[in-house]
Amino acid sequence: MNDEERGRMMAAEMAEQPGVLRRILDRAAPEIRGVAGRIAERRPRFVLLTARGTSDNAALYAKYLLEIRLGLPCGLTSMSTTTAYGARPDLTDVLVVTVSQSGGSPDLVASTRAAREAGAITLAVTNNPDSPLAAVAEYHADMLAGPEKALPATKTYTASLLALYLFTEGLRGGDGADAEPLPELAAQILARREEVRALAARYRFAERMVITSRGYGYPTAKEAALKLMETSYIPALSYSGADLLHGPLAMVDNVSPVIAVVTAGRGGEALRPVLDRLRARGADLFVVGPEARVAEASAGFVLPVEGVPEELQPILEILPLQLLAYETAIARGQDPDAPRALAKVTETR
């Protein structure tokens, strides 16, 4: 298989993302706001977020949104407490949000059903309104991403982030207008594929990577690590910048690359001491973020985020890192469309 054949589906689906974001804003936003309004009237006291894999990283993004923007305490569900141990906590007036691309994994369906039976308000955010998950949840929000055939999720990740942002804005009575520039900015970033291809050449022979961020950028770091591992098979370790300083910093040297996702805002400011420590250790530091932060690194990708609120930047931050995972996999002779040992719908219990 030649380079043109490898990764064709993933490349096409990454390229669809500006159109998907526009479709959500034009068609899905009113419905999502309506669902959010009905849930807001029920005044949930707590939020539990349920997901696996890429969707789990989207759920982590929602946790930041809901806690920062609404002051709602949130937790990430440990589904095995319900599916394996049979626990039945009292979830009266708790909002349970389950995020899933396919809506087909048995543990997500079982956990959501159990939550509803335990008194929870349940919302499924999926790319399949006819899925078992959508059927068992009380409310549903459609990502409208269209069929995704490549195994690595790309457009469904950014679609889920935008859907969760619009939902959060709906809970607080907002209209989500700040998201309007995203489709055009996403198109600008994806048009810089050759720039990322040149950067990927640095990492063709990497044996390990560390990816770090803080605040809203932390889910991006986790999702980037997942994409690198499943496409190019490079062990990629993701850490909050704060956690990186609590031990893992000792493994950083001038050989293993470190990717820092620097969000323009409070999260990026909180990461600055971490970047200083990484440079002091001679790390090969790759920064995705504002121009000033990229200028201080060994290499990087400047994001067009001027005027973009911090909470929306993750939808743009992941795009060059999706491209990096793709180009690194191609450079290493892998086919990112079909990572070994993986299936599109992962059926865990």
Tab-separated table of C-alpha atoms in Angstrom:
chain	number	residue	atom	x	y	z
A	1	MET	CA	0.000	0.000	0.000
A	2	ASN	CA	1.496	3.384	-0.993
A	3	ASP	CA	1.314	6.658	0.943
A	4	GLU	CA	-1.643	7.918	-1.118
A	5	GLU	CA	-3.742	4.882	-0.154
A	6	ARG	CA	-2.768	4.831	3.525
A	7	GLY	CA	-4.907	7.028	5.723
A	8	ARG	CA	-7.258	8.144	2.952
A	9	MET	CA	-10.380	7.901	5.119
A	10	MET	CA	-8.827	9.621	8.126
A	11	ALA	CA	-7.536	12.446	5.918
A	12	ALA	CA	-10.962	12.917	4.343
A	13	GLU	CA	-12.715	12.952	7.715
A	14	MET	CA	-10.270	15.451	9.199
A	15	ALA	CA	-10.953	17.684	6.194
A	16	GLU	CA	-14.712	17.511	6.850
A	17	GLN	CA	-14.439	19.173	10.248
A	18	PRO	CA	-15.069	22.795	9.235
A	19	GLY	CA	-18.255	21.677	7.480
A	20	VAL	CA	-19.320	19.573	10.464
A	21	LEU	CA	-18.825	22.498	12.835
A	22	ARG	CA	-20.870	24.740	10.540
A	23	ARG	CA	-23.634	22.128	10.327
A	24	ILE	CA	-23.852	21.899	14.110
A	25	LEU	CA	-24.072	25.665	14.469
A	26	ASP	CA	-26.708	25.986	11.743
A	27	ARG	CA	-28.835	22.898	12.363
A	28	ALA	CA	-28.159	21.265	15.730
A	29	ALA	CA	-27.689	24.318	17.953
A	30	PRO	CA	-31.408	25.175	18.341
A	31	GLU	CA	-32.275	21.612	19.334
A	32	ILE	CA	-29.352	21.407	21.771
A	33	ARG	CA	-30.384	24.712	23.372
A	34	GLY	CA	-33.938	23.394	23.688
A	35	VAL	CA	-32.769	20.229	25.456
A	36	ALA	CA	-30.531	22.307	27.721
A	37	GLY	CA	-33.409	24.597	28.617
A	38	ARG	CA	-35.648	21.694	29.630
A	39	ILE	CA	-32.895	20.175	31.752
A	40	ALA	CA	-32.073	23.550	33.353
A	41	GLU	CA	-35.677	23.812	34.533
A	42	ARG	CA	-35.118	20.619	36.548
A	43	ARG	CA	-32.164	22.216	38.384
A	44	PRO	CA	-29.717	19.290	38.570
A	45	ARG	CA	-27.545	19.384	41.689
A	46	PHE	CA	-24.589	17.446	40.303
A	47	VAL	CA	-23.343	16.122	36.957
A	48	LEU	CA	-21.869	12.717	36.157
A	49	LEU	CA	-20.142	12.295	32.790
A	50	THR	CA	-19.928	8.835	31.239
A	51	ALA	CA	-17.754	7.878	28.257
A	52	ARG	CA	-14.885	5.771	26.921
A	53	GLY	CA	-11.846	6.506	24.751
A	54	THR	CA	-12.001	9.662	22.653
A	55	SER	CA	-15.445	10.436	24.043
A	56	ASP	CA	-13.980	10.294	27.555
A	57	ASN	CA	-11.668	13.150	26.610
A	58	ALA	CA	-14.673	15.095	25.333
A	59	ALA	CA	-16.420	14.374	28.650
A	60	LEU	CA	-13.409	15.756	30.530
A	61	TYR	CA	-13.737	18.946	28.466
A	62	ALA	CA	-17.398	19.132	29.518
A	63	LYS	CA	-16.329	18.779	33.154
A	64	TYR	CA	-14.191	21.903	32.846
A	65	LEU	CA	-17.024	23.752	31.101
A	66	LEU	CA	-19.709	22.831	33.619
A	67	GLU	CA	-17.618	23.484	36.708
A	68	ILE	CA	-16.103	26.767	35.479
A	69	ARG	CA	-19.017	28.239	33.536
A	70	LEU	CA	-21.899	27.039	35.724
A	71	GLY	CA	-20.335	26.155	39.069
A	72	LEU	CA	-21.884	22.684	38.875
A	73	PRO	CA	-19.801	19.981	40.574
A	74	CYS	CA	-18.986	17.168	38.127
A	75	GLY	CA	-17.533	13.703	38.243
A	76	LEU	CA	-16.390	11.169	35.662
A	77	THR	CA	-18.292	7.890	36.028
A	78	SER	CA	-16.586	4.615	36.883
A	79	MET	CA	-19.000	2.419	34.953
A	80	SER	CA	-17.780	-0.849	36.468
A	81	THR	CA	-19.308	0.158	39.810
A	82	THR	CA	-22.661	-0.351	38.104
A	83	THR	CA	-21.966	-2.872	35.340
A	84	ALA	CA	-19.569	-5.182	37.216
A	85	TYR	CA	-20.358	-4.573	40.907
A	86	GLY	CA	-24.064	-3.834	40.661
A	87	ALA	CA	-23.942	-0.630	42.721
A	88	ARG	CA	-27.135	1.443	42.607
A	89	PRO	CA	-26.431	4.899	44.067
A	90	ASP	CA	-29.248	7.396	44.585
A	91	LEU	CA	-29.048	9.680	41.546
A	92	THR	CA	-32.151	11.748	42.197
A	93	ASP	CA	-31.720	15.208	40.602
A	94	VAL	CA	-28.308	14.232	39.194
A	95	LEU	CA	-27.652	14.913	35.510
A	96	VAL	CA	-25.903	11.996	33.805
A	97	VAL	CA	-24.394	12.898	30.423
A	98	THR	CA	-23.193	9.970	28.328
A	99	VAL	CA	-20.968	10.809	25.361
A	100	SER	CA	-20.486	8.215	22.619
A	101	GLN	CA	-19.713	8.342	18.932
A	102	SER	CA	-21.648	5.183	18.080
A	103	GLY	CA	-23.954	4.879	21.066
A	104	GLY	CA	-23.482	1.130	20.869
A	105	SER	CA	-21.118	0.049	23.655
A	106	PRO	CA	-22.968	-2.231	26.094
A	107	ASP	CA	-21.448	-0.707	29.237
A	108	LEU	CA	-22.488	2.805	28.223
A	109	VAL	CA	-26.022	1.626	27.508
A	110	ALA	CA	-26.277	-0.395	30.738
A	111	SER	CA	-24.797	2.392	32.857
A	112	THR	CA	-27.161	4.997	31.400
A	113	ARG	CA	-30.170	2.728	31.848
A	114	ALA	CA	-29.210	2.071	35.473
A	115	ALA	CA	-28.716	5.795	36.078
A	116	ARG	CA	-32.169	6.587	34.751
A	117	GLU	CA	-33.696	3.855	36.910
A	118	ALA	CA	-31.864	5.386	39.901
A	119	GLY	CA	-33.589	8.741	39.355
A	120	ALA	CA	-31.055	10.557	37.170
A	121	ILE	CA	-31.787	13.005	34.392
A	122	THR	CA	-30.067	11.294	31.460
A	123	LEU	CA	-28.672	12.866	28.285
A	124	ALA	CA	-26.969	10.968	25.467
A	125	VAL	CA	-24.660	12.922	23.151
A	126	THR	CA	-24.043	10.712	20.121
A	127	ASN	CA	-23.451	10.631	16.396
A	128	ASN	CA	-26.272	8.091	15.997
A	129	PRO	CA	-29.812	9.094	17.042
A	130	ASP	CA	-31.001	5.537	16.326
A	131	SER	CA	-28.476	3.941	18.679
A	132	PRO	CA	-29.307	1.843	21.765
A	133	LEU	CA	-27.810	4.593	23.935
A	134	ALA	CA	-30.075	7.280	22.492
A	135	ALA	CA	-33.041	4.961	23.080
A	136	VAL	CA	-32.379	4.449	26.808
A	137	ALA	CA	-31.579	8.094	27.639
A	138	GLU	CA	-34.332	10.571	28.440
A	139	TYR	CA	-32.775	13.266	26.238
A	140	HIS	CA	-30.531	13.117	23.178
A	141	ALA	CA	-28.217	15.561	21.382
A	142	ASP	CA	-27.061	14.681	17.860
A	143	MET	CA	-23.484	15.565	16.838
A	144	LEU	CA	-24.473	15.578	13.144
A	145	ALA	CA	-20.933	14.556	12.163
A	146	GLY	CA	-22.017	12.082	9.490
A	147	PRO	CA	-20.622	8.548	9.083
A	148	GLU	CA	-17.057	8.120	10.337
A	149	LYS	CA	-15.276	5.164	8.729
A	150	ALA	CA	-11.655	5.596	9.803
A	151	LEU	CA	-10.961	3.926	13.144
A	152	PRO	CA	-9.353	6.991	14.758
A	153	ALA	CA	-12.159	9.405	15.681
A	154	THR	CA	-11.489	12.916	14.437
A	155	LYS	CA	-14.600	14.767	13.287
A	156	THR	CA	-16.758	13.155	15.974
A	157	TYR	CA	-14.357	14.460	18.637
A	158	THR	CA	-14.557	18.100	17.566
A	159	ALA	CA	-18.296	17.677	16.937
A	160	SER	CA	-18.814	16.380	20.474
A	161	LEU	CA	-16.809	19.282	21.933
A	162	LEU	CA	-18.956	21.822	20.117
A	163	ALA	CA	-22.187	20.020	21.049
A	164	LEU	CA	-21.141	19.954	24.713
A	165	TYR	CA	-20.186	23.627	24.602
A	166	LEU	CA	-23.567	24.561	23.119
A	167	PHE	CA	-25.317	22.420	25.715
A	168	THR	CA	-23.442	24.128	28.549
A	169	GLU	CA	-24.247	27.537	27.103
A	170	GLY	CA	-27.889	26.494	26.846
A	171	LEU	CA	-27.951	25.545	30.527
A	172	ARG	CA	-26.836	29.056	31.433
A	173	GLY	CA	-29.160	30.761	28.960
A	174	GLY	CA	-26.449	31.649	26.432
A	175	ASP	CA	-26.749	31.480	22.663
A	176	GLY	CA	-23.274	30.101	21.839
A	177	ALA	CA	-22.568	32.979	19.448
A	178	ASP	CA	-18.862	32.989	20.362
A	179	ALA	CA	-18.535	29.707	18.420
A	180	GLU	CA	-19.443	31.286	15.066
A	181	PRO	CA	-15.815	31.864	13.889
A	182	LEU	CA	-14.780	28.237	14.529
A	183	PRO	CA	-15.560	26.703	11.095
A	184	GLU	CA	-13.452	29.273	9.237
A	185	LEU	CA	-10.593	29.077	11.751
A	186	ALA	CA	-10.657	25.277	11.550
A	187	ALA	CA	-10.382	25.474	7.760
A	188	GLN	CA	-7.361	27.775	8.078
A	189	ILE	CA	-5.601	25.350	10.412
A	190	LEU	CA	-6.310	22.262	8.313
A	191	ALA	CA	-4.993	24.054	5.212
A	192	ARG	CA	-1.534	24.065	6.876
A	193	ARG	CA	-1.052	20.317	6.449
A	194	GLU	CA	2.344	20.701	4.748
A	195	GLU	CA	3.587	22.641	7.762
A	196	VAL	CA	2.592	19.774	10.034
A	197	ARG	CA	4.121	17.212	7.670
A	198	ALA	CA	7.486	18.937	8.067
A	199	LEU	CA	7.081	18.921	11.856
A	200	ALA	CA	6.174	15.223	11.833
A	201	ALA	CA	9.558	14.417	10.331
A	202	ARG	CA	11.061	15.328	13.715
A	203	TYR	CA	9.158	12.528	15.400
A	204	ARG	CA	9.368	9.690	12.902
A	205	PHE	CA	11.804	7.775	15.076
A	206	ALA	CA	10.541	8.888	18.484
A	207	GLU	CA	10.355	6.056	21.011
A	208	ARG	CA	8.193	7.961	23.484
A	209	MET	CA	6.356	11.268	23.781
A	210	VAL	CA	5.050	13.298	26.674
A	211	ILE	CA	2.067	15.608	26.148
A	212	THR	CA	1.055	18.180	28.720
A	213	SER	CA	-1.340	21.040	29.307
A	214	ARG	CA	-3.489	22.622	31.983
A	215	GLY	CA	-7.093	23.719	32.283
A	216	TYR	CA	-9.196	23.557	29.145
A	217	GLY	CA	-6.161	22.279	27.200
A	218	TYR	CA	-5.733	19.143	29.316
A	219	PRO	CA	-8.416	17.117	27.455
A	220	THR	CA	-6.602	18.086	24.236
A	221	ALA	CA	-3.355	16.641	25.607
A	222	LYS	CA	-5.113	13.380	26.468
A	223	GLU	CA	-6.811	13.148	23.077
A	224	ALA	CA	-3.558	13.927	21.221
A	225	ALA	CA	-1.785	11.168	23.144
A	226	LEU	CA	-4.536	8.713	22.233
A	227	LYS	CA	-4.349	9.650	18.547
A	228	LEU	CA	-0.569	9.242	18.443
A	229	MET	CA	-0.720	5.853	20.139
A	230	GLU	CA	-3.497	4.381	18.004
A	231	THR	CA	-2.157	5.638	14.650
A	232	SER	CA	1.653	5.530	14.918
A	233	TYR	CA	2.010	3.187	17.942
A	234	ILE	CA	4.312	5.650	19.728
A	235	PRO	CA	3.867	5.408	23.506
A	236	ALA	CA	2.486	8.862	24.348
A	237	LEU	CA	1.991	9.819	27.988
A	238	SER	CA	-0.382	12.662	28.812
A	239	TYR	CA	-0.148	14.654	32.030
A	240	SER	CA	-1.620	17.743	33.542
A	241	GLY	CA	1.250	20.188	33.862
A	242	ALA	CA	0.788	20.130	37.639
A	243	ASP	CA	0.989	16.330	37.731
A	244	LEU	CA	4.030	16.341	35.444
A	245	LEU	CA	5.980	18.205	38.127
A	246	HIS	CA	4.988	15.619	40.750
A	247	GLY	CA	7.371	12.932	39.554
A	248	PRO	CA	7.081	12.250	35.798
A	249	LEU	CA	9.326	15.254	35.032
A	250	ALA	CA	12.259	13.028	36.019
A	251	MET	CA	11.885	11.002	32.804
A	252	VAL	CA	12.081	14.082	30.540
A	253	ASP	CA	15.365	14.472	28.684
A	254	ASN	CA	16.619	15.980	25.432
A	255	VAL	CA	15.709	12.870	23.414
A	256	SER	CA	12.011	12.216	24.038
A	257	PRO	CA	9.827	15.004	22.609
A	258	VAL	CA	7.419	16.937	24.816
A	259	ILE	CA	4.300	18.483	23.282
A	260	ALA	CA	2.729	21.315	25.265
A	261	VAL	CA	-0.787	22.520	24.507
A	262	VAL	CA	-0.750	26.142	25.632
A	263	THR	CA	-4.218	27.628	25.750
A	264	ALA	CA	-4.375	31.428	25.560
A	265	GLY	CA	-5.863	32.265	28.948
A	266	ARG	CA	-5.604	31.165	32.553
A	267	GLY	CA	-4.726	27.570	31.689
A	268	GLY	CA	-1.789	28.713	29.578
A	269	GLU	CA	-0.586	31.040	32.313
A	270	ALA	CA	-0.740	28.184	34.820
A	271	LEU	CA	1.402	26.089	32.451
A	272	ARG	CA	4.219	28.654	32.148
A	273	PRO	CA	6.247	27.410	35.153
A	274	VAL	CA	6.040	23.901	33.684
A	275	LEU	CA	7.399	25.128	30.355
A	276	ASP	CA	10.251	26.856	32.195
A	277	ARG	CA	11.160	23.589	33.946
A	278	LEU	CA	10.982	21.646	30.672
A	279	ARG	CA	13.301	24.090	28.913
A	280	ALA	CA	15.698	23.921	31.861
A	281	ARG	CA	15.894	20.155	31.368
A	282	GLY	CA	16.765	20.629	27.699
A	283	ALA	CA	13.522	19.065	26.492
A	284	ASP	CA	12.722	18.937	22.781
A	285	LEU	CA	9.656	21.106	23.322
A	286	PHE	CA	6.894	21.365	20.720
A	287	VAL	CA	4.230	23.978	21.539
A	288	VAL	CA	0.739	24.278	20.109
A	289	GLY	CA	-0.629	27.682	21.030
A	290	PRO	CA	-0.166	31.449	20.702
A	291	GLU	CA	2.766	32.812	18.731
A	292	ALA	CA	4.599	34.149	21.801
A	293	ARG	CA	4.671	30.708	23.438
A	294	VAL	CA	5.664	28.923	20.211
A	295	ALA	CA	8.600	31.343	19.806
A	296	GLU	CA	10.025	30.092	23.119
A	297	ALA	CA	9.975	26.418	22.073
A	298	SER	CA	12.122	24.143	19.918
A	299	ALA	CA	9.274	23.854	17.410
A	300	GLY	CA	5.568	24.499	17.291
A	301	PHE	CA	2.329	25.358	15.583
A	302	VAL	CA	0.872	28.841	15.983
A	303	LEU	CA	-2.880	28.766	16.521
A	304	PRO	CA	-5.126	31.606	15.266
A	305	VAL	CA	-6.880	32.096	18.607
A	306	GLU	CA	-6.939	35.871	18.968
A	307	GLY	CA	-10.438	36.784	20.122
A	308	VAL	CA	-11.410	33.123	20.665
A	309	PRO	CA	-12.564	32.501	24.261
A	310	GLU	CA	-10.357	30.090	26.202
A	311	GLU	CA	-13.183	27.577	26.587
A	312	LEU	CA	-13.524	27.244	22.784
A	313	GLN	CA	-9.838	26.919	21.933
A	314	PRO	CA	-9.722	23.112	22.481
A	315	ILE	CA	-11.844	22.678	19.334
A	316	LEU	CA	-8.992	24.288	17.377
A	317	GLU	CA	-6.047	22.958	19.426
A	318	ILE	CA	-6.680	19.338	18.549
A	319	LEU	CA	-6.663	19.895	14.765
A	320	PRO	CA	-2.880	20.242	14.225
A	321	LEU	CA	-2.353	17.345	16.619
A	322	GLN	CA	-4.720	15.133	14.616
A	323	LEU	CA	-2.664	16.074	11.554
A	324	LEU	CA	0.555	15.349	13.464
A	325	ALA	CA	-0.660	11.870	14.442
A	326	TYR	CA	-1.697	11.189	10.859
A	327	GLU	CA	1.544	12.443	9.271
A	328	THR	CA	3.713	10.669	11.850
A	329	ALA	CA	1.914	7.402	11.159
A	330	ILE	CA	2.382	7.808	7.397
A	331	ALA	CA	6.070	8.627	7.895
A	332	ARG	CA	6.476	5.433	9.938
A	333	GLY	CA	4.811	3.328	7.249
A	334	GLN	CA	1.568	2.742	9.161
A	335	ASP	CA	-2.013	2.960	7.911
A	336	PRO	CA	-3.880	5.318	10.269
A	337	ASP	CA	-7.239	4.228	8.829
A	338	ALA	CA	-6.941	0.779	10.341
A	339	PRO	CA	-4.828	0.563	13.517
A	340	ARG	CA	-4.023	-3.011	14.433
A	341	ALA	CA	-6.205	-4.814	16.979
A	342	LEU	CA	-8.868	-2.082	17.073
A	343	ALA	CA	-12.561	-2.018	16.098
A	344	LYS	CA	-14.735	1.011	15.354
A	345	VAL	CA	-17.268	0.108	18.047
A	346	THR	CA	-15.560	-1.132	21.191
A	347	GLU	CA	-17.914	-3.373	23.154
A	348	THR	CA	-16.868	-3.259	26.805
A	349	ARG	CA	-18.983	-4.335	29.739
